[in-house]
PDB file of C-alpha atoms in Angstrom:
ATOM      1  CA  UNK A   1    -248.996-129.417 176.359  1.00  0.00           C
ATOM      2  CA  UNK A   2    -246.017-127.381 175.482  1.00  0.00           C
ATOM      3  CA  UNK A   3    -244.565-124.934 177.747  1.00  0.00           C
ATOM      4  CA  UNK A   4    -244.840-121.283 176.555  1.00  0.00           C
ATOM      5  CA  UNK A   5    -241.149-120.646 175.905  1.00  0.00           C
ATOM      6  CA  UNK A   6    -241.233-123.599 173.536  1.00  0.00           C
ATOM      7  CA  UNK A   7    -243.690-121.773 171.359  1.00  0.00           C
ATOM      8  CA  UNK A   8    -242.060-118.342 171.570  1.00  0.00           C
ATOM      9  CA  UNK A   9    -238.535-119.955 170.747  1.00  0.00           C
ATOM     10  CA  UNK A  10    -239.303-121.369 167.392  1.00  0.00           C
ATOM     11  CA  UNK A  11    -240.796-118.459 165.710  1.00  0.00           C
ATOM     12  CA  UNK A  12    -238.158-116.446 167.050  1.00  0.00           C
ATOM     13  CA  UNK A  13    -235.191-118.832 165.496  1.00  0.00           C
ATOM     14  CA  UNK A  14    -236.934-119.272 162.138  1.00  0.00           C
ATOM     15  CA  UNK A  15    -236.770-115.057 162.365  1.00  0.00           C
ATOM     16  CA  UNK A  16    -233.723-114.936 163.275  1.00  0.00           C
ATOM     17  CA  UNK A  17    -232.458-117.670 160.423  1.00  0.00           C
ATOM     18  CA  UNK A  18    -234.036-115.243 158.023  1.00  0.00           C
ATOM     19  CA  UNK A  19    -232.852-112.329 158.933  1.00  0.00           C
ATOM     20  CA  UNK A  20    -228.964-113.472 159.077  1.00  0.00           C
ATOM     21  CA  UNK A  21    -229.629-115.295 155.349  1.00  0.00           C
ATOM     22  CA  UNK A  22    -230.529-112.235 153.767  1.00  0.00           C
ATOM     23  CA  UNK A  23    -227.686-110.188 155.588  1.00  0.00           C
ATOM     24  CA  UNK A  24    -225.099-112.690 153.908  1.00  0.00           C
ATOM     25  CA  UNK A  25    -226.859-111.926 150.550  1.00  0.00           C
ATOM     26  CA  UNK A  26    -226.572-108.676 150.676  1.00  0.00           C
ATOM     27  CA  UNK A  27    -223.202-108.905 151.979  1.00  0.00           C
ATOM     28  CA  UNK A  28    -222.313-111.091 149.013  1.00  0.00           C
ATOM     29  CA  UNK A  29    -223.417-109.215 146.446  1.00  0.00           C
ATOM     30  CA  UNK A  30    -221.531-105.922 147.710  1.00  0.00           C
ATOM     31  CA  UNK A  31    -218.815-106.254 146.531  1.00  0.00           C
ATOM     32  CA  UNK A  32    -220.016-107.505 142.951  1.00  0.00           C
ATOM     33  CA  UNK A  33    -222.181-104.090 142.743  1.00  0.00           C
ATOM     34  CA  UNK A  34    -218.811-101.929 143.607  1.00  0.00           C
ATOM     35  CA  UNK A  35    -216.606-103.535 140.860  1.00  0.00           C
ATOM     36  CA  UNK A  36    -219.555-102.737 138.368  1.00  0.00           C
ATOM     37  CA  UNK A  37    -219.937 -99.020 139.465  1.00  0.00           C
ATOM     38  CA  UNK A  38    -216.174 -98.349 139.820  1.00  0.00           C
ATOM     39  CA  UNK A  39    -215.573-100.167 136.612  1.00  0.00           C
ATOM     40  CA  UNK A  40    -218.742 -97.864 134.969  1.00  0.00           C
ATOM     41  CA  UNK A  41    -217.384 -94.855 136.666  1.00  0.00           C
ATOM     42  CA  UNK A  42    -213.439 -95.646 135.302  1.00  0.00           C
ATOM     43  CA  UNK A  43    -215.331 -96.057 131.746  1.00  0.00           C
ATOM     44  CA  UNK A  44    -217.252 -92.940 131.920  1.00  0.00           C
ATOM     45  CA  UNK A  45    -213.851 -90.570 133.283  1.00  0.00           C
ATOM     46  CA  UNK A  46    -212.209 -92.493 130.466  1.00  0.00           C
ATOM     47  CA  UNK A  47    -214.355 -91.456 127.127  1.00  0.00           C
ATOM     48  CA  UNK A  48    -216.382 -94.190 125.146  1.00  0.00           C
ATOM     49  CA  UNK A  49    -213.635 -93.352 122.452  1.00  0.00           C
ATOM     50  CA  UNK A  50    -210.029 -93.278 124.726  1.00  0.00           C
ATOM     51  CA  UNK A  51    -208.265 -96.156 122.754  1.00  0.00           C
ATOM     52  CA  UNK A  52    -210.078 -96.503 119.671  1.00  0.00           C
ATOM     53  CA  UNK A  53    -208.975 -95.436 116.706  1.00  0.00           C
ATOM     54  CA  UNK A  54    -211.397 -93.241 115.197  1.00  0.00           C
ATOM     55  CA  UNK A  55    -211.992 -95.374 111.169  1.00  0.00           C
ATOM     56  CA  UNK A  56    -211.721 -92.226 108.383  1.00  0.00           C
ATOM     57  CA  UNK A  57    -214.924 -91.232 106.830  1.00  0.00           C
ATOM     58  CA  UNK A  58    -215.847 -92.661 103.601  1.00  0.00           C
ATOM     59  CA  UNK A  59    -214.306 -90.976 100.237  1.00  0.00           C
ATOM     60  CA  UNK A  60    -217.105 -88.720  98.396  1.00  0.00           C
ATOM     61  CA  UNK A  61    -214.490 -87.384  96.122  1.00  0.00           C
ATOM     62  CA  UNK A  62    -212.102 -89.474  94.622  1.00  0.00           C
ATOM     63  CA  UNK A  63    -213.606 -91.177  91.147  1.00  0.00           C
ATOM     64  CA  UNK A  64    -216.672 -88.729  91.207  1.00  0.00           C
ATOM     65  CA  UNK A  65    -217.520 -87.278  87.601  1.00  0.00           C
ATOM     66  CA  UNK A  66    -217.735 -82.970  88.970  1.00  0.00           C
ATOM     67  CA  UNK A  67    -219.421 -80.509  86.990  1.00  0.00           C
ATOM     68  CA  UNK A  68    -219.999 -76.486  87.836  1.00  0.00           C
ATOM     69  CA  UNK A  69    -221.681 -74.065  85.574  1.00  0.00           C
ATOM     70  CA  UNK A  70    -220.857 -70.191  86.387  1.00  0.00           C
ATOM     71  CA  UNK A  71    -222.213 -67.013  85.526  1.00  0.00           C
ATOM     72  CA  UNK A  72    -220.643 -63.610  86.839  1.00  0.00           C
ATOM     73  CA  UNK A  73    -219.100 -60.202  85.932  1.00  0.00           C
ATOM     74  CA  UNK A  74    -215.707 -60.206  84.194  1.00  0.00           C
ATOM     75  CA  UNK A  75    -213.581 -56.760  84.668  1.00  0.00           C
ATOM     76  CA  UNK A  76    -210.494 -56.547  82.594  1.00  0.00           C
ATOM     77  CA  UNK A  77    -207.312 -54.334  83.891  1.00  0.00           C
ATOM     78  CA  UNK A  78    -203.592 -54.377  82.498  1.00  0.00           C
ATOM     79  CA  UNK A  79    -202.765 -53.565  78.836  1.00  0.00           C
ATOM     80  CA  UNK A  80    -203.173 -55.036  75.297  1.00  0.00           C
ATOM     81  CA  UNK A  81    -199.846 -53.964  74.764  1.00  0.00           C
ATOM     82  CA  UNK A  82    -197.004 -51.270  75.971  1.00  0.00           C
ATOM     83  CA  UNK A  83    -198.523 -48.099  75.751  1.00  0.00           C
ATOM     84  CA  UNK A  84    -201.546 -49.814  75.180  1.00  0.00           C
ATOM     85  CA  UNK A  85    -204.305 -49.389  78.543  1.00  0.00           C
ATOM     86  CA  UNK A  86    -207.012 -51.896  78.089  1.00  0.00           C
ATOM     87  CA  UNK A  87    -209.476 -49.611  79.840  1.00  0.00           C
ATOM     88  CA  UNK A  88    -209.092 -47.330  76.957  1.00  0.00           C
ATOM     89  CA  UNK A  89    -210.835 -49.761  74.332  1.00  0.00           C
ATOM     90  CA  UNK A  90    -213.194 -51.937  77.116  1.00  0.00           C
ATOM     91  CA  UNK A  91    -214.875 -52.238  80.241  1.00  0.00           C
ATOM     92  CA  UNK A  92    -216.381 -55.077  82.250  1.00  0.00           C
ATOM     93  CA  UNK A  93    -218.831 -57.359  81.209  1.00  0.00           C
ATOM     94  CA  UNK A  94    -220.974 -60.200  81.919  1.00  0.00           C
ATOM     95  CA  UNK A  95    -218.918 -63.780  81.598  1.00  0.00           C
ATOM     96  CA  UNK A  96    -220.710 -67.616  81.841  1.00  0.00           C
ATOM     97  CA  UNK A  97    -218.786 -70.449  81.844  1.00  0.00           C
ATOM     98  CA  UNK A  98    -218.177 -74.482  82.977  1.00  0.00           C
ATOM     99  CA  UNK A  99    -216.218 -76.600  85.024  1.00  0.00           C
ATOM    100  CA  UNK A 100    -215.457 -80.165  84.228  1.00  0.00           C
ATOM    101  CA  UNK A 101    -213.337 -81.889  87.314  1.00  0.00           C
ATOM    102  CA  UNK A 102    -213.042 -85.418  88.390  1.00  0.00           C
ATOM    103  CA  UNK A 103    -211.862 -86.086  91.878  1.00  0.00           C
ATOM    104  CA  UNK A 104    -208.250 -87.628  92.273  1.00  0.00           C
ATOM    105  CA  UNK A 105    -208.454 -87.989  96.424  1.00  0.00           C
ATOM    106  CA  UNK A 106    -210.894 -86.788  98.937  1.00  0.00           C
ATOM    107  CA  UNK A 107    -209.821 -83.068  99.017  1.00  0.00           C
ATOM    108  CA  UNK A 108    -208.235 -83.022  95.236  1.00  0.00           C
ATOM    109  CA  UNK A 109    -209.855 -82.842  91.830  1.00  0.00           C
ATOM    110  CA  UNK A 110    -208.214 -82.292  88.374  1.00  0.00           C
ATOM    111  CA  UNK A 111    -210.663 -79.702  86.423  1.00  0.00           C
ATOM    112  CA  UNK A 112    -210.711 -78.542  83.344  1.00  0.00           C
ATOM    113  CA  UNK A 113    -212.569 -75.479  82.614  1.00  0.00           C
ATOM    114  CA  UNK A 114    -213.781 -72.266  79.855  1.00  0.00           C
ATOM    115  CA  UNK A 115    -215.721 -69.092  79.805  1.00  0.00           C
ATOM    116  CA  UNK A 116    -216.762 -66.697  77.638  1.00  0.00           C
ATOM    117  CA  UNK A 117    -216.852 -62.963  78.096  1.00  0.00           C
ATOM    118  CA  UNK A 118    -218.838 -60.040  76.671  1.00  0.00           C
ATOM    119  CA  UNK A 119    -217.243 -56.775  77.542  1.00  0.00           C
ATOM    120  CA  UNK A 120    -218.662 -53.245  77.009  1.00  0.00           C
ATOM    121  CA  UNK A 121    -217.012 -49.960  75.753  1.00  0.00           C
ATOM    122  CA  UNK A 122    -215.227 -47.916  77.583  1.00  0.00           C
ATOM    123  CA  UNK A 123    -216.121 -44.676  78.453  1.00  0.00           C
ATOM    124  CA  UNK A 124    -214.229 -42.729  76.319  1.00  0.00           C
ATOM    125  CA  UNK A 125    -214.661 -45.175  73.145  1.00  0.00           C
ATOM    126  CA  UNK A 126    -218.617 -45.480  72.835  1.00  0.00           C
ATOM    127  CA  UNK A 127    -218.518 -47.538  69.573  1.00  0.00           C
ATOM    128  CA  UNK A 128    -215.780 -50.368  71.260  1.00  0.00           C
ATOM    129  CA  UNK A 129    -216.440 -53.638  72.604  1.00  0.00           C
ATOM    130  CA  UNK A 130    -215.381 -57.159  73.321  1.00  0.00           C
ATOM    131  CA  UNK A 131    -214.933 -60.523  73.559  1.00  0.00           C
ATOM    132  CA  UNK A 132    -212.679 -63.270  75.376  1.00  0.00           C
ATOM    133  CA  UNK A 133    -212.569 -67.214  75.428  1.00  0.00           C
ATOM    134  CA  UNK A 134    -210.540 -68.955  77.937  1.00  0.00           C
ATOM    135  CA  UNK A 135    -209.563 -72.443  78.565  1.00  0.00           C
ATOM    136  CA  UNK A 136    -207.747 -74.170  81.545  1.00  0.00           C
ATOM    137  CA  UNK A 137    -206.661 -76.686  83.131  1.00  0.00           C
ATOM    138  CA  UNK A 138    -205.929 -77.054  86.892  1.00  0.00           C
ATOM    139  CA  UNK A 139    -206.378 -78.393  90.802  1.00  0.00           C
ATOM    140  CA  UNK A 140    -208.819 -77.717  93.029  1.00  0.00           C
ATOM    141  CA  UNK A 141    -207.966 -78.150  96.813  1.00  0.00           C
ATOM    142  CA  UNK A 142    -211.645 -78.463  99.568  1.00  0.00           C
ATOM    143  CA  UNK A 143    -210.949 -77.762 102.869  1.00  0.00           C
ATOM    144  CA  UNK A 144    -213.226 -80.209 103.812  1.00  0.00           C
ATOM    145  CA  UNK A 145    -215.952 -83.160 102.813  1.00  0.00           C
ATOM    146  CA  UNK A 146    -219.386 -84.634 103.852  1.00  0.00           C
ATOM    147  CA  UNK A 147    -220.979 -81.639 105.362  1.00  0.00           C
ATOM    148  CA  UNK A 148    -223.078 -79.099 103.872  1.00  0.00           C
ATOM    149  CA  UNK A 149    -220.952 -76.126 103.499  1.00  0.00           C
ATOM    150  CA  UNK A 150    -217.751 -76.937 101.008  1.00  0.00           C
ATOM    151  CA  UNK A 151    -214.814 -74.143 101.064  1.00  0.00           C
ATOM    152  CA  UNK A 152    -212.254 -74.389  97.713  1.00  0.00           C
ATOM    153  CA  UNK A 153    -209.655 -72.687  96.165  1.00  0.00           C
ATOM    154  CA  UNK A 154    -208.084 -73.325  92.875  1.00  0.00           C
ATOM    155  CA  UNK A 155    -204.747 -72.923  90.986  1.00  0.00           C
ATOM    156  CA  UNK A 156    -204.136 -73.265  86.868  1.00  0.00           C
ATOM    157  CA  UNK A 157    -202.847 -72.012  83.703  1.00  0.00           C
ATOM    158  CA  UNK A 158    -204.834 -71.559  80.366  1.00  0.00           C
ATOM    159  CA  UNK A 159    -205.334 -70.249  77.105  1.00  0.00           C
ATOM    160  CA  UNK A 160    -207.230 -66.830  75.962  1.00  0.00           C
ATOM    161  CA  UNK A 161    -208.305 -65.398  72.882  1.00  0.00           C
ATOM    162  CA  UNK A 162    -209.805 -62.110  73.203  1.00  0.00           C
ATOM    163  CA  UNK A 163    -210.961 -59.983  70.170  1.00  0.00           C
ATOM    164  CA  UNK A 164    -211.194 -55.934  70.347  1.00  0.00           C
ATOM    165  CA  UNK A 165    -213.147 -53.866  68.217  1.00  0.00           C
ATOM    166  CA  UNK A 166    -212.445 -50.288  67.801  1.00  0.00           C
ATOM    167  CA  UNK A 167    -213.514 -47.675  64.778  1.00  0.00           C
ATOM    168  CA  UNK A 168    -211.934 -47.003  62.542  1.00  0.00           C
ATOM    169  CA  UNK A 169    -211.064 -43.840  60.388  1.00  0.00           C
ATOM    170  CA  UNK A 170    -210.740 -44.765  56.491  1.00  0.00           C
ATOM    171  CA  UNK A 171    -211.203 -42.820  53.041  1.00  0.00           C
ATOM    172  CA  UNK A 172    -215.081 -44.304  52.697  1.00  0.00           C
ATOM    173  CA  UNK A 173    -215.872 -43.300  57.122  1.00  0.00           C
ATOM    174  CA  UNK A 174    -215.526 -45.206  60.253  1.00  0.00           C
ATOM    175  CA  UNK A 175    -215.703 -48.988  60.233  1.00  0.00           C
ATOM    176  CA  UNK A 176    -215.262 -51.396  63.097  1.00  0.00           C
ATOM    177  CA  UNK A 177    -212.138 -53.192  62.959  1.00  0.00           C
ATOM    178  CA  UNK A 178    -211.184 -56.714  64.863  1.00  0.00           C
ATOM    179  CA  UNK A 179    -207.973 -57.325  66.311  1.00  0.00           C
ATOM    180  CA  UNK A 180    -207.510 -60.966  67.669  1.00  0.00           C
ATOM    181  CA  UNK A 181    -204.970 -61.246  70.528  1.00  0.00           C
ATOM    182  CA  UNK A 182    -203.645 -65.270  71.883  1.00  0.00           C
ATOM    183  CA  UNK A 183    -202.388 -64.572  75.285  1.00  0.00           C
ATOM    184  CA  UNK A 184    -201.142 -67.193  78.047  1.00  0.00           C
ATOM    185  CA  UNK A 185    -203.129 -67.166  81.651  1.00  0.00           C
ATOM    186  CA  UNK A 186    -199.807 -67.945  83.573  1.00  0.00           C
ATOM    187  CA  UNK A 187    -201.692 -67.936  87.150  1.00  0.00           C
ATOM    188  CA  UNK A 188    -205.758 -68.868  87.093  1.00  0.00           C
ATOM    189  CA  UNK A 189    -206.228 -68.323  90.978  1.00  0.00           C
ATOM    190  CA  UNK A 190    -209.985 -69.091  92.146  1.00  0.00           C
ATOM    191  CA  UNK A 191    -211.678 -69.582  95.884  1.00  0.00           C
ATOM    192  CA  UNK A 192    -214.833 -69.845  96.784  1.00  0.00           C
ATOM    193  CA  UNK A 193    -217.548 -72.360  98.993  1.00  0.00           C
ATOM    194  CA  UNK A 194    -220.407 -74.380  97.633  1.00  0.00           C
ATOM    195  CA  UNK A 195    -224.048 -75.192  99.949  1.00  0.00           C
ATOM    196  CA  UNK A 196    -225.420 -78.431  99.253  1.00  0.00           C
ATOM    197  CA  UNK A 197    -228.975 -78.294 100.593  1.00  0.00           C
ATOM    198  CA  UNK A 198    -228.817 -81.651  98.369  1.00  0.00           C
ATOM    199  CA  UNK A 199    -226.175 -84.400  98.286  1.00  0.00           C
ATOM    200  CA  UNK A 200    -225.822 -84.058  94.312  1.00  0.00           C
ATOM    201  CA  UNK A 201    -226.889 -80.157  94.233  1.00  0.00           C
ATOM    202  CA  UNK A 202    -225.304 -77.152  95.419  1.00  0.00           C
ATOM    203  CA  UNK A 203    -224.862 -73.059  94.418  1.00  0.00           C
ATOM    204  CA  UNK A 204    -222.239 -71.006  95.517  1.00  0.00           C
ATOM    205  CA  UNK A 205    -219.767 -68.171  95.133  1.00  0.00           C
ATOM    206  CA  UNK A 206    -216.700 -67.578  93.776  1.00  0.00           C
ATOM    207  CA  UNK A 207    -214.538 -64.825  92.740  1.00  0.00           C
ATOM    208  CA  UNK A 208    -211.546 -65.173  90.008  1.00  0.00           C
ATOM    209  CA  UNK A 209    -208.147 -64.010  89.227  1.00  0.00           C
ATOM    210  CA  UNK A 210    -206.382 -64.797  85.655  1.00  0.00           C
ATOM    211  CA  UNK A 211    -203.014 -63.109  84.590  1.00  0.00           C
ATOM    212  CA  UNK A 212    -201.128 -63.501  81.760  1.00  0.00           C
ATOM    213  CA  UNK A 213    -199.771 -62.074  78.684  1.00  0.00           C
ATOM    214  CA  UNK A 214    -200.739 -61.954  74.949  1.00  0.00           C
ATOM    215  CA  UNK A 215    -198.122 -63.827  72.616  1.00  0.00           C
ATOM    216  CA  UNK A 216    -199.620 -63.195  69.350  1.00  0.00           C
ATOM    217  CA  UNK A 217    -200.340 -59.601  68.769  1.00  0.00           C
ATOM    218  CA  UNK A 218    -201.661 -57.158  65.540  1.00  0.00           C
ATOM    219  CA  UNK A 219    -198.829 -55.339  66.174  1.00  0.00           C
ATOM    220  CA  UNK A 220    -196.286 -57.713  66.451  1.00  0.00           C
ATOM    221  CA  UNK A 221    -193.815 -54.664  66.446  1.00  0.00           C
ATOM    222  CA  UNK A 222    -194.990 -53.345  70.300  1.00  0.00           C
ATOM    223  CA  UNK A 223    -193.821 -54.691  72.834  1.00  0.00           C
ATOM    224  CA  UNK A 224    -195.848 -57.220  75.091  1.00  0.00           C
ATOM    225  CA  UNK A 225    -197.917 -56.111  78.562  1.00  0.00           C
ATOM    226  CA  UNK A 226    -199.496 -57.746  81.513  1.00  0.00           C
ATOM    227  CA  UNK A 227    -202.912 -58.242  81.551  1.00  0.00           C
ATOM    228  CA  UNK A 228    -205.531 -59.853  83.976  1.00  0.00           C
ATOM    229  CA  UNK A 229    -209.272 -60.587  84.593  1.00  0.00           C
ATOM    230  CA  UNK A 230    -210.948 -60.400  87.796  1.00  0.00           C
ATOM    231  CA  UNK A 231    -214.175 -62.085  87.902  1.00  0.00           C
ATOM    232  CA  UNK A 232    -216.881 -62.929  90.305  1.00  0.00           C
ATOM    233  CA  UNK A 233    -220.469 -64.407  90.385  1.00  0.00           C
ATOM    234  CA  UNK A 234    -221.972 -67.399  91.353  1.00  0.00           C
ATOM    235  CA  UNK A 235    -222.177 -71.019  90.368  1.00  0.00           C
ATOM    236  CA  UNK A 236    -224.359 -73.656  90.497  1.00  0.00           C
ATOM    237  CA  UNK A 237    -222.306 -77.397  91.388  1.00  0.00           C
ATOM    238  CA  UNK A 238    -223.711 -80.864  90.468  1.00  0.00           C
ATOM    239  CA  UNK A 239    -222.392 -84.054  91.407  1.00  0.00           C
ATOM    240  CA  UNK A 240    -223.877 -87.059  89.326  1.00  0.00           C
ATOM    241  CA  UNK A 241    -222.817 -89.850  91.545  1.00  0.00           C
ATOM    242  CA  UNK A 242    -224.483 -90.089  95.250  1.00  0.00           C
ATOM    243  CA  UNK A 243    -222.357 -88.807  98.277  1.00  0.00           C
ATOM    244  CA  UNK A 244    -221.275 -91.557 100.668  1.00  0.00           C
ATOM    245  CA  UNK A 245    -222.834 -91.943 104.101  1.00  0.00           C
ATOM    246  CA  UNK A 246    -221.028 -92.026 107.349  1.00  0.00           C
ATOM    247  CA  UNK A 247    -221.090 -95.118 109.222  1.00  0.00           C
ATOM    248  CA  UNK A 248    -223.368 -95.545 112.630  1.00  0.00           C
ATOM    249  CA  UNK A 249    -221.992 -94.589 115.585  1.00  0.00           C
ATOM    250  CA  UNK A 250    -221.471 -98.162 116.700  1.00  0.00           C
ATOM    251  CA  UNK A 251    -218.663 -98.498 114.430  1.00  0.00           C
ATOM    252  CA  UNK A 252    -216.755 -95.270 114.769  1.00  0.00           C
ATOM    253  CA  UNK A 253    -215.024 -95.555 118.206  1.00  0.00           C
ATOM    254  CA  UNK A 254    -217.803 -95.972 120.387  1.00  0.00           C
ATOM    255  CA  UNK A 255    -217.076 -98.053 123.167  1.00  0.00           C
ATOM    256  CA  UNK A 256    -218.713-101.767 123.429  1.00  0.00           C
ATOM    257  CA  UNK A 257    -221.356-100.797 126.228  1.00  0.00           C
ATOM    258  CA  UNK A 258    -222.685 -98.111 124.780  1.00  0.00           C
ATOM    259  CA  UNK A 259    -222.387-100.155 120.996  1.00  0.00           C
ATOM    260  CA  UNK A 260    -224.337-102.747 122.953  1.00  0.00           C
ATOM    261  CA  UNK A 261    -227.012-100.785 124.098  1.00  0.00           C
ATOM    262  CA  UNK A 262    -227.480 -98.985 120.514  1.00  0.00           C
ATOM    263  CA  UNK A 263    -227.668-102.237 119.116  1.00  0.00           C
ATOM    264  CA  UNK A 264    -230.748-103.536 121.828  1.00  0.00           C
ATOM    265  CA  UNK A 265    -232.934-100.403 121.145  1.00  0.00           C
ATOM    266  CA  UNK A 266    -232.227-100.767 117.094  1.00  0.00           C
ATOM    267  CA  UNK A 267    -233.605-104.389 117.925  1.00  0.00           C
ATOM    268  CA  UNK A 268    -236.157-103.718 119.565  1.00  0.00           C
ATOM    269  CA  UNK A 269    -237.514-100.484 117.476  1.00  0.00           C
ATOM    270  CA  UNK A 270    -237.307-103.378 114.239  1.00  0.00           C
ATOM    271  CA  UNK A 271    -239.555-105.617 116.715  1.00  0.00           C
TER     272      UNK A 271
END
């Protein structure tokens, strides 16, 4: 039979072998846990974007076919002529019109554009009226691209005829006479901002400012004046081609862990 301190000893060295095995585990795998929290904690102070270059956002502007149609009130100021006050023949009027623009880079477009105005009598000529076509041509800067609110402005020149019609006194009464004037819109200077609750459809404002000068006159005797439109209305903007999309996070500077970790969950949500 064995003695009583041989069967206490055993037990107590197979407790004691245990307990000193998993000590050295844990000791071992210390220092392994550290370097991954330090190295997590260095990442984290860092950014998931410090030293990657951010790629640029994909180009929803350059190539794209751009079309506006407008609709506003036109108010006319300056003179036909020297001597000559608009304001005495015509007042403002309602004024519709298009844009035709195709995008050159992502914040440029070359447009091409034309309205046509209605204008009332003045005040103190009840039986006057008019009417003015303009063409131009120009550049459109946006302040920005891809999101749902798009700021512009807009510089051009152009081309205006604009007919008055005035009574007049003759032998037989008062008959309405036409006189055609050509001017030159030396400075076309636009700004406004387009909402696109959809990526091909979007209305906005705008408000207008053409000046220029009439070349060809009735009178070619008087001497030529200033004259200038100020308009402002709405629009509504269509873009026939479909906006780009920005690319996932994964590939726009995030860093690999978190890239990683998107990917897993997009695998798993498929599975």
């Amino acid at each position: 039979m064995r003695s009583r301190s041989t069967r206490w000893t055993a037990p107590a060295l197979g407790v004691a072998a245990a307990g000193w095995v998993l000590s050295a585990n844990q000791a071992l795998a210390q220092p392994a846990d550290q370097t991954t929290a330090a190295a997590e904690e260095e990442e984290e102070e860092a950014g998931p974007e410090a030293g990657v270059k951010r790629p640029a956002g994909p180009d929803e502007r350059s190539g794209h076919l751009l079309l506006q149609g407008r609709a506003g009130y036109s108010l006319p100021f300056g003179g036909m002529a020297a001597g000559q006050p608009v304001t005495d023949t015509v007042s403002g009027g309602f004024a519709f019109g298009a844009n035709l623009g195709i995008g050159l880079s992502r914040v440029t477009v070359l447009e091409a554009s034309g309205s046509y105005t209605l204008l009332s009598a003045a005040a103190g000529c009840s039986d006057c009226s008019g009417r003015s076509l303009d063409l131009g041509l120009g550049f459109v800067y946006h302040v920005a691209q891809g999101i749902a609110v798009d700021p512009w402005i807009s510089y051009g020149v152009g081309y205006r005829r604009t007919v008055f019609t005035s009574p007049e006194a003759s032998a037989a009464g008062s008959t309405a006479t036409d006189r055609v004037f050509h001017g030159l819109d030396v400075a076309r200077v636009a700004l406004g901002a387009d909402f696109y609750p959809a990526p091909i459809l979007g209305v906005g404002v705008f408000a207008e400012l053409d000046a220029g000068a009439y070349l060809s006159r009735p009178d070619e005797g008087s001497d030529p004046a200033a004259y200038g439109f100020f308009q402002f209305g709405v629009r509504l903007a269509l873009d026939p081609l479909p906006r780009g999309t920005r690319p996932p996070a994964a590939s726009a500077g995030t860093s690999p862990r978190i890239a990683a970790q998107a990917t897993g969950s997009q695998g798993a949500a498929r599975r």
